Tab-separated table of C-alpha atoms and ligand atoms in Angstrom:
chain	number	residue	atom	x	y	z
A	1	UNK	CA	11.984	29.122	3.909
A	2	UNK	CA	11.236	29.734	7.504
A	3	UNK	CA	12.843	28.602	10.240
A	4	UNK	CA	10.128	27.445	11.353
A	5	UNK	CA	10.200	24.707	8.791
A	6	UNK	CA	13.160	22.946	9.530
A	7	UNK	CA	11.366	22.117	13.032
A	8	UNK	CA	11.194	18.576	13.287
A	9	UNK	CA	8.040	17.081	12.004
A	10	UNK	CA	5.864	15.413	14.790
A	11	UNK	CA	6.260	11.716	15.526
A	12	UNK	CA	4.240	8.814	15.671
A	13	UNK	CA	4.673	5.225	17.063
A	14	UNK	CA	2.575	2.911	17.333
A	15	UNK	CA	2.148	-1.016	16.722
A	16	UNK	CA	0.307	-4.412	16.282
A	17	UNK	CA	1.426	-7.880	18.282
A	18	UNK	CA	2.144	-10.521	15.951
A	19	UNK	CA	-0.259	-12.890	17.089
A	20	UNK	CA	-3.360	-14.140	15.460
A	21	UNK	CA	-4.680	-13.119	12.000
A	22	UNK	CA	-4.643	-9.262	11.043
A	23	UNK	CA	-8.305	-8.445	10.243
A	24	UNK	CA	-10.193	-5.766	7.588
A	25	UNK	CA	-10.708	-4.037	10.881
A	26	UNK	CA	-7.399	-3.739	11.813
A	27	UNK	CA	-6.543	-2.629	8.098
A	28	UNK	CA	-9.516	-0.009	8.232
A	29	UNK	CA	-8.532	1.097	12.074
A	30	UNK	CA	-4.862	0.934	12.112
A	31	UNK	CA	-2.807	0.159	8.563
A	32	UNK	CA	-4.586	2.110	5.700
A	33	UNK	CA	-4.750	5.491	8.266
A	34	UNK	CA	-0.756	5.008	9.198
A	35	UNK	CA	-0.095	4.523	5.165
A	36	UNK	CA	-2.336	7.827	4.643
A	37	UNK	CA	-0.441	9.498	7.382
A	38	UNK	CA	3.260	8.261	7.099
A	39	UNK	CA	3.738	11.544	4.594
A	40	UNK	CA	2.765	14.101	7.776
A	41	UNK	CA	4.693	12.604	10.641
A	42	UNK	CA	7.898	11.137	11.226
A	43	UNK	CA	6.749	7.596	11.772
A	44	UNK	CA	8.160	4.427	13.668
A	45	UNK	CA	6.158	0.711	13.357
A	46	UNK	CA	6.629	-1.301	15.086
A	47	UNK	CA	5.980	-5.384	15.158
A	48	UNK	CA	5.104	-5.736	19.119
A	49	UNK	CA	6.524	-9.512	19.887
A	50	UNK	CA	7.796	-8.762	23.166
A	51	UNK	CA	3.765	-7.961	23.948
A	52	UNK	CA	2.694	-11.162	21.843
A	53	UNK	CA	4.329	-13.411	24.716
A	54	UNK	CA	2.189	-11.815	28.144
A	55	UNK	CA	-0.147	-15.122	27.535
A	56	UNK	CA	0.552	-18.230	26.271
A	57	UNK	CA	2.002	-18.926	22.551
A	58	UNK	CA	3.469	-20.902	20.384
A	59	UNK	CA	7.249	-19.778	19.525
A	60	UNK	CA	7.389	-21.150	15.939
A	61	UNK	CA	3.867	-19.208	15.331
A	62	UNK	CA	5.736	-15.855	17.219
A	63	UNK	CA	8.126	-16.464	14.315
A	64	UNK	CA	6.054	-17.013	11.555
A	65	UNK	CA	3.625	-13.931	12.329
A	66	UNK	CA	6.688	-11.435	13.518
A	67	UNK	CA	7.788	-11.441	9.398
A	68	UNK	CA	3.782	-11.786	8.382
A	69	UNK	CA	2.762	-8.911	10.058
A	70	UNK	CA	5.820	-6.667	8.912
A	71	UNK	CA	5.023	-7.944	5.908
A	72	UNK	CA	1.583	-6.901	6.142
A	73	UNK	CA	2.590	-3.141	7.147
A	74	UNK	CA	4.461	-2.934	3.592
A	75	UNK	CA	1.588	-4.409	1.800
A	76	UNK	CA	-0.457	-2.414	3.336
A	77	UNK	CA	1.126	0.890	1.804
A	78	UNK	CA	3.792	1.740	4.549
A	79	UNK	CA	6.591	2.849	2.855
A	80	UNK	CA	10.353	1.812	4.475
A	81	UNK	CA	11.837	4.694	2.681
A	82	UNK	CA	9.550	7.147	4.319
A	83	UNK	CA	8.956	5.434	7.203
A	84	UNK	CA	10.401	2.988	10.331
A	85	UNK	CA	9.365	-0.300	10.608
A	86	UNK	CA	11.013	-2.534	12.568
A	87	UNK	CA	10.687	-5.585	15.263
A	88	UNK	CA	10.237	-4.523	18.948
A	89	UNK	CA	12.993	-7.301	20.165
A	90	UNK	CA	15.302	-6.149	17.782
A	91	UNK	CA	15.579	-2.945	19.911
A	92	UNK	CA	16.863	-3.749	23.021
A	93	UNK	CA	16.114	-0.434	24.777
A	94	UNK	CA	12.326	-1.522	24.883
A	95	UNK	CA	13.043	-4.330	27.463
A	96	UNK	CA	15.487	-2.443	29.488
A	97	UNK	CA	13.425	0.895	29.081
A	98	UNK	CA	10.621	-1.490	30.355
A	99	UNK	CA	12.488	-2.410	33.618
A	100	UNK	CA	13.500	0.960	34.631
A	101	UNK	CA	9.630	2.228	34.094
A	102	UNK	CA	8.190	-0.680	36.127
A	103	UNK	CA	10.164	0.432	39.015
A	104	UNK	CA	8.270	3.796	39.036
A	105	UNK	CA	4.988	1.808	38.148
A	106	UNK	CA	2.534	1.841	41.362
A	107	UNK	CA	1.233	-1.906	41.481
A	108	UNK	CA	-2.707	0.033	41.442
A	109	UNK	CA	-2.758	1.671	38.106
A	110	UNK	CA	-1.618	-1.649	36.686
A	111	UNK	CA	-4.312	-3.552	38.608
A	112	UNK	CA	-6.767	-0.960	37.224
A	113	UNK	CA	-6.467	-1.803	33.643
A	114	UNK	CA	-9.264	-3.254	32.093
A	115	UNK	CA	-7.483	-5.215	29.872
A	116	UNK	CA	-5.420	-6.764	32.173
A	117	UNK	CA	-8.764	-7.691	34.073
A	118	UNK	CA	-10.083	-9.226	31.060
A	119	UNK	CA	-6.761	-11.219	29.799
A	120	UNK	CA	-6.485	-12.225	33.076
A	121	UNK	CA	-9.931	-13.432	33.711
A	122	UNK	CA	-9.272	-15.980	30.660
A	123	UNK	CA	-6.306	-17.895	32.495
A	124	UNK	CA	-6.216	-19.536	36.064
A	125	UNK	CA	-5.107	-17.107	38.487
A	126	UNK	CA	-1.971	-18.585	39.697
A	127	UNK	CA	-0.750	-19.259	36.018
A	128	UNK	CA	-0.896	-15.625	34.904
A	129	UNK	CA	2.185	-14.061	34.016
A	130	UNK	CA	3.857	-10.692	35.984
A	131	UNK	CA	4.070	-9.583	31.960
A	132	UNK	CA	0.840	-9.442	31.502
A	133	UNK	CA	0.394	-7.331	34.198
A	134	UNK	CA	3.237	-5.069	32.978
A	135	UNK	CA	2.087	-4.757	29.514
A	136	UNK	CA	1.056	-1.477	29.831
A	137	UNK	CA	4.907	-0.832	31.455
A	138	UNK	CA	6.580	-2.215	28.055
A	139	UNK	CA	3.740	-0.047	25.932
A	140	UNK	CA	5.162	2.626	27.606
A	141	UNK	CA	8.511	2.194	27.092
A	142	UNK	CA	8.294	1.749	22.910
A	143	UNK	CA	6.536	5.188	23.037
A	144	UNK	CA	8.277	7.142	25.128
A	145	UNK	CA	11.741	5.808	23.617
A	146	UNK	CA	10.914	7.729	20.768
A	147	UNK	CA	9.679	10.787	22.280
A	148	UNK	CA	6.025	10.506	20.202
A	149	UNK	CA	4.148	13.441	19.556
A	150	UNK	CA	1.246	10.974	18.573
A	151	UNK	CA	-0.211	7.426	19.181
A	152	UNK	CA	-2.534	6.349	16.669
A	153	UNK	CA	-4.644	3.716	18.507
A	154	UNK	CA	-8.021	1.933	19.006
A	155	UNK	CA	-10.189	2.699	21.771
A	156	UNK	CA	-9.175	0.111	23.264
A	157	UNK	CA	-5.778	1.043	23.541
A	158	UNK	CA	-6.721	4.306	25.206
A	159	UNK	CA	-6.442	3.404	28.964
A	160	UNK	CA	-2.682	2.385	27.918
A	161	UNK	CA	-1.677	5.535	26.927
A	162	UNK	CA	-3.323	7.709	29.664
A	163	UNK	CA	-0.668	5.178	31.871
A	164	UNK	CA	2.031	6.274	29.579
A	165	UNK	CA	1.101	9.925	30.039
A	166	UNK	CA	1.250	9.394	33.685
A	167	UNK	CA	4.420	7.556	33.686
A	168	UNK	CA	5.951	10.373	31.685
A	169	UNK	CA	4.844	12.961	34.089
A	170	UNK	CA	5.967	11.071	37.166
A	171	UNK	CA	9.433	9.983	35.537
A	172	UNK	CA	9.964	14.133	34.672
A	173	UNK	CA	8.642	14.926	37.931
A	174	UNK	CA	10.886	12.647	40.123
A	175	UNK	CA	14.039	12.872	37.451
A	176	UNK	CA	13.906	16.178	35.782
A	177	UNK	CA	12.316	16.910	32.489
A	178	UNK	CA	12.960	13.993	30.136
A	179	UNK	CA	10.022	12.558	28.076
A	180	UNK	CA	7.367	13.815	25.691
A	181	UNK	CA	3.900	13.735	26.870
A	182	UNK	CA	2.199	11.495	23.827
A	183	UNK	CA	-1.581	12.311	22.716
A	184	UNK	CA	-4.006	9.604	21.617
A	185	UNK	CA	-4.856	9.649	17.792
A	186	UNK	CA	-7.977	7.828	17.878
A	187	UNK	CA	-8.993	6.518	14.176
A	188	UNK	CA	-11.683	8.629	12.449
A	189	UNK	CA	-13.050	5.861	10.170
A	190	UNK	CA	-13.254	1.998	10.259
A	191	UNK	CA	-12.162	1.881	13.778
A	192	UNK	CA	-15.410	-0.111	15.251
A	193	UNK	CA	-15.520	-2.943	12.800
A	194	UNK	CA	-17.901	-5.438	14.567
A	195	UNK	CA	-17.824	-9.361	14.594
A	196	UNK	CA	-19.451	-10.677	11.425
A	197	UNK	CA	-21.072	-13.746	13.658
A	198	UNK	CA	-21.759	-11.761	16.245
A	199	UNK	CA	-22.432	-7.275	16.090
A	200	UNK	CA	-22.364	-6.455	19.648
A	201	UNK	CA	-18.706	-7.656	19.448
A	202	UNK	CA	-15.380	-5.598	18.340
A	203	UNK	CA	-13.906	-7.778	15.492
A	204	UNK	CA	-11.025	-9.578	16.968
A	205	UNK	CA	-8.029	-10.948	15.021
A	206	UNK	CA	-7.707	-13.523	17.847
A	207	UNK	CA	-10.918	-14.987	17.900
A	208	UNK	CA	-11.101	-18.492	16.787
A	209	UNK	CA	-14.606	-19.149	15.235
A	210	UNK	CA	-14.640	-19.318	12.002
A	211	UNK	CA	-16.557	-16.995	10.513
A	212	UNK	CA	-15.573	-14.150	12.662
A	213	UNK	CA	-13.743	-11.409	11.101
A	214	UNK	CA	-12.297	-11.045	7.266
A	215	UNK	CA	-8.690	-11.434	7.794
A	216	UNK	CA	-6.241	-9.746	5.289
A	217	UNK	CA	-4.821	-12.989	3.301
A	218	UNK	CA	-8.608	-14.697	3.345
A	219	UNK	CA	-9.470	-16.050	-0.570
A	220	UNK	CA	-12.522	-14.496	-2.511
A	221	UNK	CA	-14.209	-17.366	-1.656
A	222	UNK	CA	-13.760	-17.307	2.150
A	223	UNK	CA	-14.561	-13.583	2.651
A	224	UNK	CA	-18.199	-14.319	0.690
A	225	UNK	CA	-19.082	-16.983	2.911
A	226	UNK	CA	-18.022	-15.134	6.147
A	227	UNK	CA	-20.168	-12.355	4.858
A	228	UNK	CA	-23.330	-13.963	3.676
A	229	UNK	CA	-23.418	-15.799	6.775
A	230	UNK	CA	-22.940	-12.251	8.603
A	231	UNK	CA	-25.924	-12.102	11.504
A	232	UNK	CA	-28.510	-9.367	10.730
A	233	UNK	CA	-31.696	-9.130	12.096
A	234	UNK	CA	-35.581	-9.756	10.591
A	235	UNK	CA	-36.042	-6.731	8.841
A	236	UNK	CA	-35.355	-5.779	5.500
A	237	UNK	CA	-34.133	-1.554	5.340
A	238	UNK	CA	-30.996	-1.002	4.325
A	239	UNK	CA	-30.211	2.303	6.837
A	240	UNK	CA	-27.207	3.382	9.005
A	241	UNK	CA	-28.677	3.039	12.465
A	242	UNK	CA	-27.620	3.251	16.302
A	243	UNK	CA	-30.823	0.297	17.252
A	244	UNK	CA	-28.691	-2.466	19.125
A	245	UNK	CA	-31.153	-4.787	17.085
A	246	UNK	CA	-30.132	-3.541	14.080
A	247	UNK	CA	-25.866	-3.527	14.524
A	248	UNK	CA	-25.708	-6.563	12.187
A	249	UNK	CA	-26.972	-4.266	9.253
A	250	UNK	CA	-25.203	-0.834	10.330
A	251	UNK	CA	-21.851	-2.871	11.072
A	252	UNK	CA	-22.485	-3.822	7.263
A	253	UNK	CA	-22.904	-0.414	6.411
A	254	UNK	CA	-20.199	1.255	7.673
A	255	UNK	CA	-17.474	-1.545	6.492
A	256	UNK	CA	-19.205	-0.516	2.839
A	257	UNK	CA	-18.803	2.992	3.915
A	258	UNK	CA	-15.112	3.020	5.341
A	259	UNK	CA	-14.399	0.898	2.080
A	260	UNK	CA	-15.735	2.890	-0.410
A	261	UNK	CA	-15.464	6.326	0.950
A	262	UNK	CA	-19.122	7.511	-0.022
A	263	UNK	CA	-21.256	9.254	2.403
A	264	UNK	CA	-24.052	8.090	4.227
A	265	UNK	CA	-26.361	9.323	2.080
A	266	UNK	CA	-25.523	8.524	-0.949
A	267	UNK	CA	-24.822	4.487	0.629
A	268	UNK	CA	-28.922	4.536	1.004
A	269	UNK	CA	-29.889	6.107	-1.658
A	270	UNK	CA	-27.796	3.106	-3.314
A	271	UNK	CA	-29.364	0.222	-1.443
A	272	UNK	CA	-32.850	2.102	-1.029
A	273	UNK	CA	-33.750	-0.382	-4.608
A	274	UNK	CA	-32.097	-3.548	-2.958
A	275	UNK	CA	-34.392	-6.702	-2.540
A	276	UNK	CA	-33.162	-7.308	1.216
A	277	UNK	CA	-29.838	-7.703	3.143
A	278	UNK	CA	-28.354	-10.477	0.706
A	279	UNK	CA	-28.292	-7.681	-2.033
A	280	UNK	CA	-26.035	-5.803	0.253
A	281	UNK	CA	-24.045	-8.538	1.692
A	282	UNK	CA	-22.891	-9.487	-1.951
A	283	UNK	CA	-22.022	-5.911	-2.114
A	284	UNK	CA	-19.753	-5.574	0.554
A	285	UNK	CA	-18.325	-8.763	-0.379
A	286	UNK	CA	-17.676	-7.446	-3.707
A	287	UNK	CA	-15.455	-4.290	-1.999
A	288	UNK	CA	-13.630	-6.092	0.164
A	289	UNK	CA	-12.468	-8.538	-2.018
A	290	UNK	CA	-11.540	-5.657	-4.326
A	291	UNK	CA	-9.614	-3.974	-1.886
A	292	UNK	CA	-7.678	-7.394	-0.691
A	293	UNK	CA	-6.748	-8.181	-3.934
A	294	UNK	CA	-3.763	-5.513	-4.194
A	295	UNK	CA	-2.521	-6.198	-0.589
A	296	UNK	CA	-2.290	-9.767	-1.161
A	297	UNK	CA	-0.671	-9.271	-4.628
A	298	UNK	CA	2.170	-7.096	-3.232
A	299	UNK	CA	1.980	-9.584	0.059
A	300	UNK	CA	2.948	-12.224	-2.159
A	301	UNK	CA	5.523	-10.201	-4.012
A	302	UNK	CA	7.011	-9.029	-0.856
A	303	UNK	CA	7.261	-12.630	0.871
A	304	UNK	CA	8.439	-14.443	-1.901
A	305	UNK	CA	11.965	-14.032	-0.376
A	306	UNK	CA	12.032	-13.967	3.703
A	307	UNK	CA	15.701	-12.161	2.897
A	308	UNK	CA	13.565	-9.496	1.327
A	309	UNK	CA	11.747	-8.600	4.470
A	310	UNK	CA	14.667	-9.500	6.749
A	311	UNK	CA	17.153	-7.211	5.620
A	312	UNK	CA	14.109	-4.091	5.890
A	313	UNK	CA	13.569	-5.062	9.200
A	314	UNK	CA	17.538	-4.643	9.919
A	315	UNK	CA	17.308	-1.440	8.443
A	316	UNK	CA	14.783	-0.516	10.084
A	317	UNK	CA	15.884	-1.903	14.166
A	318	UNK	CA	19.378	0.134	13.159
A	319	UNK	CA	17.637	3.591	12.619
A	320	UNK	CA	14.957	2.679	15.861
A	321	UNK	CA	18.088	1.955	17.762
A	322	UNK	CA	19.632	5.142	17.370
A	323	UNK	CA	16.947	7.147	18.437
A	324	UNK	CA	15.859	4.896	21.317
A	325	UNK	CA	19.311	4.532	22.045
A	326	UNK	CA	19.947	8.432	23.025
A	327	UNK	CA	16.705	8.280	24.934
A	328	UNK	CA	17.655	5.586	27.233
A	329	UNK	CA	21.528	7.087	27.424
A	330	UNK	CA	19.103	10.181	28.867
A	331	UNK	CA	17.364	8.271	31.201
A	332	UNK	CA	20.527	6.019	32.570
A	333	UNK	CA	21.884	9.798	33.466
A	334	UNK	CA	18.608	11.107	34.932
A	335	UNK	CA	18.125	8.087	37.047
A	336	UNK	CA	21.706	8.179	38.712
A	337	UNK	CA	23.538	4.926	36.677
A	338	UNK	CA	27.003	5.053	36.799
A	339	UNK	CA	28.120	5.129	33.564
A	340	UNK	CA	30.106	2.023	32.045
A	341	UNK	CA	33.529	3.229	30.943
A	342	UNK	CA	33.998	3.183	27.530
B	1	LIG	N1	-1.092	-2.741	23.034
B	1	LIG	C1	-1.288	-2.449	21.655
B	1	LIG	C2	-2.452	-3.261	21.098
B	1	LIG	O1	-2.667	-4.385	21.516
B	1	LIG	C3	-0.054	-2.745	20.835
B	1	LIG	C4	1.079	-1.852	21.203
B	1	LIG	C5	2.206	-2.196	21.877
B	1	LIG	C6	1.185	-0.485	20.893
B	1	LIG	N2	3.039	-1.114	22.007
B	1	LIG	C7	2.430	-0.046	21.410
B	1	LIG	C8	0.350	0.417	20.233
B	1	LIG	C9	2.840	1.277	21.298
B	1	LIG	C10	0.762	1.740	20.125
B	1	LIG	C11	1.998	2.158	20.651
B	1	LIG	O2	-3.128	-2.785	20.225
């Protein structure tokens, strides 16, 4: 063997807040594509609550969706003996890497961010919190603590991490050479999932209406009626198309596409026989609820005992801990703390 080999394997990090209900779209997007990957890279998920709190919440529901979604990550096919997965507040370092980075964080590239525009737009003015305008500050700080090579995320997502490159750069610049500069991994497949009630929309696990989104733990019965009632438009081809009009029927397409894996063509040819859209509503139907069933088998396995899931995610904060641990030890020195005697 080389020595080449024994070079450490790249890292990821990235992570979902526990808020809301995780969707097929985040599956598709985010959770199958980290399972696929977790073999490649030396991975670290992570259960964002400390980001779940920048607008208003309920704390038992923080509680209740911190184990869910960890839960969901296993179910999911993330594997705890391959890779980390772990609860953001259990690692201290993220808040206190956090503070440090906001005081190198010029007030204009926060003001910038769309999202913070948006999230902000949705609350009265003089209610919304200085976290929500840090976000991006805290998104930062989980990254960076673990020197990623990689951040899988959505487009949306990708405005955060150009601030995290630029916080790296200006932290090495000002400090000396400390952080990893992270690159985007923006999801191939399954990564625009629209709104089943409404196609010009990004499916949202946050969005109230009811027949929205498919959400992970959704029955049989619940994920047909969301799709049937899906909005399509007049016509009756069954094609992959880029026609606004048509996004209802494409959005269709491509879930059956990510789902099943076949190509375009061969998706057509299938449906080029079908009687109109309900033949291929039923259809999709039919895949997701074949591709639920084993999550929310093991979901139920895996959740059967809260101890179960508990005791991984202690596992899991020790090993983050030690690696965002050194990293912040790094940046106390850079940044001229006087180190606590021991
Ligand atoms: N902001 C991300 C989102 O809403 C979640 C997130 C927080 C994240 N910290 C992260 C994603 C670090 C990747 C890496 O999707």
């Amino acid at each position: 063997m080389s020595d080449s080999s024994f070079q450490r394997r790249k890292r990821v990090l990235s992570g979902v807040q526990p808020s809301g209900n995780l969707t097929i779209g985040n599956y598709l997007g985010a959770l199958k594509q980290w399972a696929r990957e977790q073999h490649r890279f030396e991975s670290f998920f992570c259960v964002v609550d400390l980001h779940a709190i920048t607008t208003p919440y309920d704390p038992a529901v923080l509680r209740a969706k911190t184990r869910e979604v960890a839960a969901l990550y296993l179910a999911s096919g993330i594997d705890p003996a391959i890779s980390t997965i772990f609860v953001q507040s259990h690692v201290p370092a993220h808040s206190e890497l956090a503070w440090l980075l906001n005081c190198i964080t010029p007030l204009g590239w926060l003001y910038r961010m769309t999202q913070f525009k948006d999230k902000s737009a949705k609350q009265q003015a003089e209610s919304v919190g200085a976290g929500l305008l840090a976000y991006p500050v805290l998104m930062a700080a989980d990254i960076l603590l673990y020197q990623a090579d990689a951040v899988p995320v959505g487009d949306d997502q990708r405005q955060h991490l150009e601030i995290t490159r630029d916080l790296a750069q200006r932290f090495n610049h000002l400090f000396g050479e400390t952080f990893t500069i992270p690159e985007a991994m923006i999801p191939l497949a399954g990564a625009r999932i629209r709104a089943f009630d409404d196609p010009t929309a990004k499916m949202s696990k946050s969005e109230a209406s009811e027949y929205h989104a498919v959400h992970l733990l959704d029955s049989p019965d619940k994920v047909k009626k969301t799709v049937l009632r899906a909005v399509t438009d007049s016509g009756r081809e069954i094609a992959f198309s880029g026609d606004p009009e048509r996004a209802g029927v494409n959005n269709l397409l491509e879930l059956y596409e990510a789902l099943t894996g076949q190509s375009r063509d061969v998706i057509e040819a299938h449906f080029a026989s079908a009687r109109g859209y309900g033949d291929l509503k039923k259809e999709v139907a039919a895949v997701l609820i074949e591709t639920l069933e084993p999550i929310q088998a093991r979901y139920r396995e895996l959740t059967r005992d809260d101890a179960y899931i508990d005791d991984l995610l202690a596992e899991g904060a020790a090993r983050a801990a030690e690696v965002a641990g050194a990293t912040l030890a790094l940046v106390h020195e850079r940044m001229g703390f006087l180190k606590a005697r021991a």
